[in-house]
CSV table of C-alpha atoms in Angstrom, one decimal:
chain,number,residue,atom,x,y,z
A,1,MET,CA,0.0,0.0,0.0
A,2,PRO,CA,1.3,3.5,-0.7
A,3,SER,CA,2.0,5.9,2.1
A,4,SER,CA,-1.0,8.2,1.2
A,5,VAL,CA,-4.3,7.4,-0.3
A,6,PRO,CA,-4.3,7.8,-4.2
A,7,PRO,CA,-7.1,9.9,-5.6
A,8,ASN,CA,-10.2,7.9,-6.8
A,9,SER,CA,-9.5,5.1,-4.4
A,10,ASP,CA,-12.5,3.2,-3.1
A,11,ILE,CA,-13.3,4.0,0.5
A,12,SER,CA,-15.5,1.6,2.5
A,13,ARG,CA,-17.3,2.5,5.7
A,14,PHE,CA,-18.5,-0.6,7.5
A,15,ILE,CA,-22.0,-0.2,8.9
A,16,LEU,CA,-23.1,-2.0,12.2
A,17,GLN,CA,-26.4,-0.1,12.9
A,18,LYS,CA,-29.5,-0.8,10.9
A,19,SER,CA,-30.8,2.7,10.9
A,20,HIS,CA,-27.7,3.9,9.1
A,21,PHE,CA,-28.8,2.7,5.8
A,22,SER,CA,-32.1,2.1,3.9
A,23,LYS,CA,-32.3,-1.2,2.1
A,24,GLU,CA,-35.6,-0.2,0.6
A,25,ASN,CA,-34.2,2.9,-1.1
A,26,GLY,CA,-30.7,1.3,-1.6
A,27,ARG,CA,-28.9,4.2,0.1
A,28,VAL,CA,-26.5,5.0,2.8
A,29,LYS,CA,-27.7,7.6,5.3
A,30,TYR,CA,-25.6,10.6,6.4
A,31,SER,CA,-25.5,9.2,10.0
A,32,ALA,CA,-23.2,6.4,8.8
A,33,TRP,CA,-20.5,8.9,7.9
A,34,LEU,CA,-20.5,11.2,10.9
A,35,PRO,CA,-17.3,11.3,13.0
A,36,ASN,CA,-16.9,9.8,16.5
A,37,GLN,CA,-16.1,11.9,19.5
A,38,ASN,CA,-12.4,12.0,18.5
A,39,GLY,CA,-13.4,13.7,15.2
A,40,GLU,CA,-12.6,10.6,13.1
A,41,THR,CA,-14.6,8.5,10.7
A,42,SER,CA,-13.0,5.1,10.4
A,43,VAL,CA,-12.8,3.7,6.9
A,44,PHE,CA,-10.8,1.2,4.8
A,45,ILE,CA,-9.2,1.5,1.4
A,46,THR,CA,-10.8,-1.3,-0.6
A,47,THR,CA,-9.6,-0.6,-4.1
A,48,GLY,CA,-8.8,-3.7,-6.1
A,49,LEU,CA,-10.4,-6.1,-3.6
A,50,GLU,CA,-13.1,-8.7,-4.3
A,51,GLU,CA,-16.4,-8.4,-2.5
A,52,ASP,CA,-15.7,-11.4,-0.2
A,53,GLU,CA,-12.3,-10.0,0.7
A,54,ILE,CA,-13.9,-6.7,1.6
A,55,TRP,CA,-16.4,-8.4,3.9
A,56,ILE,CA,-13.7,-10.4,5.6
A,57,ILE,CA,-11.9,-7.1,6.4
A,58,GLY,CA,-15.1,-5.7,7.9
A,59,GLU,CA,-15.8,-8.8,9.9
A,60,SER,CA,-12.3,-9.4,11.2
A,61,HIS,CA,-11.3,-5.9,12.0
A,62,VAL,CA,-14.5,-4.1,12.9
A,63,ALA,CA,-17.5,-6.4,13.7
A,64,ALA,CA,-16.2,-9.7,15.1
A,65,PRO,CA,-13.7,-8.2,17.7
A,66,GLN,CA,-16.6,-6.3,19.2
A,67,GLY,CA,-19.2,-9.1,18.9
A,68,LYS,CA,-21.3,-7.0,16.6
A,69,THR,CA,-23.2,-7.7,13.3
A,70,LEU,CA,-21.9,-6.3,10.1
A,71,TYR,CA,-25.0,-5.3,8.0
A,72,ALA,CA,-23.6,-3.3,5.1
A,73,ARG,CA,-21.0,-0.8,3.9
A,74,GLY,CA,-21.0,2.5,2.2
A,75,VAL,CA,-18.5,3.1,-0.6
A,76,THR,CA,-17.3,6.4,-1.9
A,77,LEU,CA,-14.2,7.7,-3.6
A,78,SER,CA,-11.2,9.3,-1.8
A,79,SER,CA,-11.6,12.3,-4.1
A,80,VAL,CA,-15.2,12.9,-2.8
A,81,VAL,CA,-13.7,13.1,0.7
A,82,THR,CA,-10.9,15.5,-0.1
A,83,GLU,CA,-13.0,17.7,-2.4
A,84,SER,CA,-15.5,18.2,0.4
A,85,GLY,CA,-12.7,19.8,2.5
A,86,LEU,CA,-12.1,16.7,4.7
A,87,SER,CA,-8.8,14.8,4.8
A,88,LEU,CA,-7.9,11.1,4.7
A,89,ASN,CA,-5.3,10.1,7.3
A,90,PHE,CA,-3.9,6.7,6.1
A,91,ASP,CA,-2.5,4.9,9.1
A,92,ASN,CA,-2.6,1.3,7.8
A,93,GLU,CA,-3.4,0.0,11.3
A,94,PRO,CA,-5.0,-2.5,10.7
A,95,PRO,CA,-3.9,-2.9,7.0
A,96,ARG,CA,-5.8,-0.6,4.6
A,97,HIS,CA,-7.3,1.5,7.5
A,98,ALA,CA,-7.6,5.3,7.3
A,99,ASN,CA,-9.6,7.9,9.2
A,100,ILE,CA,-11.6,10.7,7.6
A,101,GLU,CA,-10.5,13.8,9.6
A,102,GLY,CA,-10.8,17.6,9.5
A,103,TRP,CA,-14.5,17.7,10.4
A,104,PRO,CA,-15.8,21.1,11.5
A,105,ALA,CA,-16.6,21.6,15.1
A,106,GLU,CA,-20.2,22.8,14.5
A,107,LYS,CA,-22.6,19.9,14.4
A,108,SER,CA,-24.9,21.2,11.6
A,109,GLU,CA,-21.8,21.6,9.4
A,110,GLN,CA,-20.8,18.1,10.1
A,111,LYS,CA,-24.3,16.8,9.2
A,112,MET,CA,-24.1,18.8,5.9
A,113,LEU,CA,-20.8,17.2,4.9
A,114,ALA,CA,-22.0,13.8,6.0
A,115,ILE,CA,-25.0,14.3,3.7
A,116,GLU,CA,-22.7,15.1,0.8
A,117,LEU,CA,-20.7,11.9,1.5
A,118,ALA,CA,-23.8,9.8,1.7
A,119,GLU,CA,-25.3,11.2,-1.5
A,120,ALA,CA,-22.0,10.4,-3.3
A,121,SER,CA,-21.7,6.8,-1.9
A,122,SER,CA,-23.2,3.5,-2.8
A,123,LEU,CA,-24.8,0.9,-0.5
A,124,HIS,CA,-23.5,-2.7,-0.4
A,125,THR,CA,-25.4,-5.1,1.9
A,126,ARG,CA,-24.6,-8.5,3.2
A,127,GLU,CA,-26.7,-11.1,1.4
B,1,MET,CA,-44.2,13.9,-4.1
B,2,ASN,CA,-45.8,17.3,-3.5
B,3,ALA,CA,-47.0,17.6,0.1
B,4,VAL,CA,-49.3,20.4,1.0
B,5,PHE,CA,-49.0,21.6,4.6
B,6,THR,CA,-52.4,23.1,5.3
B,7,SER,CA,-51.7,23.6,9.0
B,8,THR,CA,-48.7,24.2,11.3
B,9,ARG,CA,-50.5,22.6,14.2
B,10,SER,CA,-49.9,19.0,15.2
B,11,LEU,CA,-52.9,16.8,15.9
B,12,ALA,CA,-51.9,16.7,19.6
B,13,ALA,CA,-52.3,20.5,19.9
B,14,TYR,CA,-56.0,20.2,19.3
B,15,SER,CA,-56.6,18.2,22.5
B,16,LYS,CA,-55.5,21.1,24.7
B,17,SER,CA,-58.3,23.1,26.0
B,18,GLN,CA,-58.4,26.3,28.0
B,19,GLY,CA,-62.1,25.9,28.9
B,20,VAL,CA,-63.2,25.2,32.5
B,21,SER,CA,-66.9,24.5,31.9
B,22,GLU,CA,-68.4,21.0,31.9
B,23,GLU,CA,-69.2,21.6,28.3
B,24,ALA,CA,-65.6,22.5,27.5
B,25,ARG,CA,-64.3,19.5,29.3
B,26,GLU,CA,-66.7,17.2,27.5
B,27,THR,CA,-65.6,18.7,24.2
B,28,GLN,CA,-62.0,18.1,25.2
B,29,ARG,CA,-62.8,14.4,26.1
B,30,ARG,CA,-64.4,13.9,22.7
B,31,ILE,CA,-61.4,15.4,20.9
B,32,ALA,CA,-59.1,13.2,22.8
B,33,ASN,CA,-61.2,10.1,21.8
B,34,LEU,CA,-61.2,11.3,18.2
B,35,LEU,CA,-57.4,11.7,18.3
B,36,GLY,CA,-57.0,8.2,19.7
B,37,GLY,CA,-59.0,6.9,16.8
B,38,LEU,CA,-57.1,9.0,14.3
B,39,TYR,CA,-53.8,7.6,15.5
B,40,ASN,CA,-55.1,4.2,14.5
B,41,THR,CA,-56.1,5.1,11.0
B,42,GLU,CA,-54.2,4.0,7.9
B,43,SER,CA,-53.7,7.6,6.6
B,44,LEU,CA,-52.7,9.4,9.8
B,45,GLY,CA,-52.1,6.9,12.6
B,46,LYS,CA,-50.2,4.0,11.0
B,47,PRO,CA,-47.3,6.2,9.7
B,48,ILE,CA,-46.7,7.8,13.0
B,49,THR,CA,-47.0,4.4,14.7
B,50,SER,CA,-44.3,3.0,12.5
B,51,ALA,CA,-42.0,5.9,13.2
B,52,LEU,CA,-42.6,5.5,17.0
B,53,ASN,CA,-41.9,1.8,16.7
B,54,ALA,CA,-38.7,2.6,14.8
B,55,LEU,CA,-37.7,5.1,17.6
B,56,GLU,CA,-38.2,2.4,20.2
B,57,GLU,CA,-36.2,-0.1,18.2
B,58,VAL,CA,-33.2,2.2,17.9
B,59,LEU,CA,-33.4,3.0,21.6
B,60,GLU,CA,-33.2,-0.7,22.4
B,61,GLU,CA,-30.3,-1.3,20.0
B,62,CYS,CA,-28.3,1.8,21.0
B,63,SER,CA,-28.8,2.0,24.7
B,64,GLU,CA,-25.2,1.1,25.4
B,65,ASP,CA,-22.0,3.0,24.4
B,66,ASN,CA,-20.2,1.8,21.3
B,67,TRP,CA,-23.4,0.7,19.6
B,68,ASP,CA,-21.9,1.4,16.2
B,69,GLY,CA,-18.5,-0.2,16.8
B,70,TYR,CA,-16.8,3.2,16.6
B,71,GLU,CA,-17.2,4.5,20.2
B,72,ALA,CA,-20.6,6.1,19.8
B,73,SER,CA,-22.4,7.4,22.9
B,74,SER,CA,-25.5,5.6,24.1
B,75,VAL,CA,-29.0,6.9,23.4
B,76,THR,CA,-30.7,7.9,26.6
B,77,ILE,CA,-34.3,7.7,27.6
B,78,ASP,CA,-34.3,11.5,27.7
B,79,SER,CA,-33.2,11.6,24.0
B,80,TYR,CA,-35.9,9.1,23.2
B,81,LEU,CA,-38.6,11.1,24.9
B,82,GLU,CA,-37.6,14.3,23.3
B,83,ALA,CA,-37.5,12.7,19.9
B,84,LYS,CA,-41.0,11.2,20.5
B,85,ARG,CA,-42.3,14.6,21.5
B,86,PHE,CA,-40.9,16.1,18.3
B,87,LEU,CA,-42.4,13.4,16.2
B,88,ARG,CA,-45.9,14.0,17.7
B,89,ALA,CA,-45.5,17.7,17.1
B,90,LEU,CA,-45.1,17.3,13.4
B,91,PRO,CA,-48.0,19.0,11.6
B,92,ALA,CA,-50.6,16.8,9.8
B,93,GLY,CA,-49.5,16.3,6.2
B,94,VAL,CA,-45.8,16.1,6.9
B,95,PRO,CA,-44.6,12.8,5.4
B,96,THR,CA,-43.4,10.2,7.8
B,97,PRO,CA,-39.6,10.4,8.4
B,98,GLU,CA,-37.1,7.7,8.8
B,99,VAL,CA,-35.4,7.3,12.1
B,100,THR,CA,-31.7,7.3,12.5
B,101,VAL,CA,-29.2,7.8,15.3
B,102,GLU,CA,-26.0,9.9,15.5
B,103,PRO,CA,-22.7,9.0,17.2
B,104,ASP,CA,-23.3,11.5,20.0
B,105,GLY,CA,-26.4,9.6,21.0
B,106,GLU,CA,-28.9,12.0,19.5
B,107,LEU,CA,-31.9,10.6,17.7
B,108,ALA,CA,-32.7,12.1,14.3
B,109,PHE,CA,-35.3,12.1,11.6
B,110,GLU,CA,-34.6,12.0,7.9
B,111,TRP,CA,-36.8,12.8,5.0
B,112,TYR,CA,-35.6,11.7,1.5
B,113,SER,CA,-37.4,12.6,-1.7
B,114,GLY,CA,-34.8,11.6,-4.3
B,115,ARG,CA,-31.1,11.8,-5.2
B,116,ASN,CA,-29.5,14.9,-3.5
B,117,ARG,CA,-32.8,15.7,-1.9
B,118,VAL,CA,-32.7,15.0,1.8
B,119,PHE,CA,-33.4,16.8,5.0
B,120,THR,CA,-32.5,15.8,8.5
B,121,VAL,CA,-33.2,17.0,12.1
B,122,SER,CA,-31.6,15.7,15.2
B,123,ILE,CA,-33.1,16.3,18.6
B,124,GLY,CA,-31.1,17.4,21.6
B,125,THR,CA,-32.2,16.7,25.2
B,126,ASP,CA,-32.2,20.4,25.8
B,127,GLY,CA,-34.7,21.1,23.0
B,128,THR,CA,-31.9,22.1,20.5
B,129,LEU,CA,-32.7,20.9,16.9
B,130,THR,CA,-29.8,20.6,14.6
B,131,TYR,CA,-30.8,20.4,10.9
B,132,ALA,CA,-29.2,20.0,7.6
B,133,GLY,CA,-30.6,19.6,4.1
B,134,LYS,CA,-29.6,19.3,0.5
B,135,PHE,CA,-32.2,20.4,-2.1
B,136,GLY,CA,-30.6,19.7,-5.4
B,137,SER,CA,-28.0,22.4,-5.8
B,138,SER,CA,-28.9,24.3,-2.7
B,139,LYS,CA,-28.2,23.5,0.9
B,140,ALA,CA,-29.2,24.7,4.4
B,141,HIS,CA,-28.0,23.9,7.8
B,142,GLY,CA,-28.2,25.3,11.3
B,143,LYS,CA,-29.9,25.1,14.7
B,144,ASP,CA,-33.2,26.0,16.1
B,145,PHE,CA,-35.1,25.5,19.4
B,146,PHE,CA,-38.0,23.2,19.9
B,147,ALA,CA,-40.5,24.4,22.5
B,148,ASP,CA,-44.1,23.3,21.8
B,149,GLU,CA,-44.3,23.5,18.0
B,150,VAL,CA,-41.9,22.6,15.2
B,151,PRO,CA,-39.9,25.8,14.6
B,152,GLY,CA,-40.0,27.8,11.5
B,153,LEU,CA,-36.5,27.0,10.1
B,154,VAL,CA,-37.2,23.3,10.3
B,155,MET,CA,-40.6,23.7,8.7
B,156,ALA,CA,-39.0,25.8,6.0
B,157,GLY,CA,-36.6,22.9,5.2
B,158,LEU,CA,-39.4,20.4,5.0
B,159,LYS,CA,-41.4,22.7,2.7
B,160,LYS,CA,-38.4,23.2,0.5
B,161,LEU,CA,-37.8,19.5,0.2
B,162,PHE,CA,-41.3,18.6,-0.7
B,163,THR,CA,-42.5,21.5,-2.7
B,164,LEU,CA,-39.5,22.2,-4.9
B,165,GLN,CA,-39.6,19.4,-7.4
B,166,ARG,CA,-37.6,19.8,-10.7
């Protein structure tokens, strides 16, 4: 993996809460992309991986260690993140992991950016 | 969808009476019974019931910290009650929202009418509403305060979402 995230890389956000996506409408909701209390949104760079390989990453690094159910993932491009004014901090811990950072402090601004990410992302659900 | 908001009053507001006479109290009882029936109708009651059920489901699923696997804060009963109060205050004619939850533990409602057409409001336990919306090429976001009725800026966002169809 490179030291930084190349533009137009696939970014996957693993979703463990059912109200964060709408299967009926086939969409990821904004709430899936909001940052945690540390101002980070945890994602993985999944460019070039097969579907089953991506789900294994989500299970082994996010869901299973915490005893939670992995329902879906939202996928967007790294360029969508950076063009919105946010940044991608690639730490590769675990492999392929990055954090979306640079969120504004004001909550309504965070929601607005999260809406932009959600509208530019696709929903992939576990079958 | 083009929704027409004919009133800014919620159904619940009509059950409040300032009258003290026996006649006034009897009228209030009849209105309360009528409201009870309306909440069970297909057109008005079932949608709000489904949203209330969704709120309850999210409360159950997110009542402990880290419900999302990314260190989210738990949803409290106070958050749930405030969100329920907001839901019941929505004027008749507002389409039923979807329920979601944010990492800080606030419950939120989302309305979606197509690609790049979404409006969301999260409910703070102190009555603060935080909203954000995308209406095609335009956007709006900010805060407002929820006392007894859904505030103007939030209603403006809903009207913009459902009455500007291109």
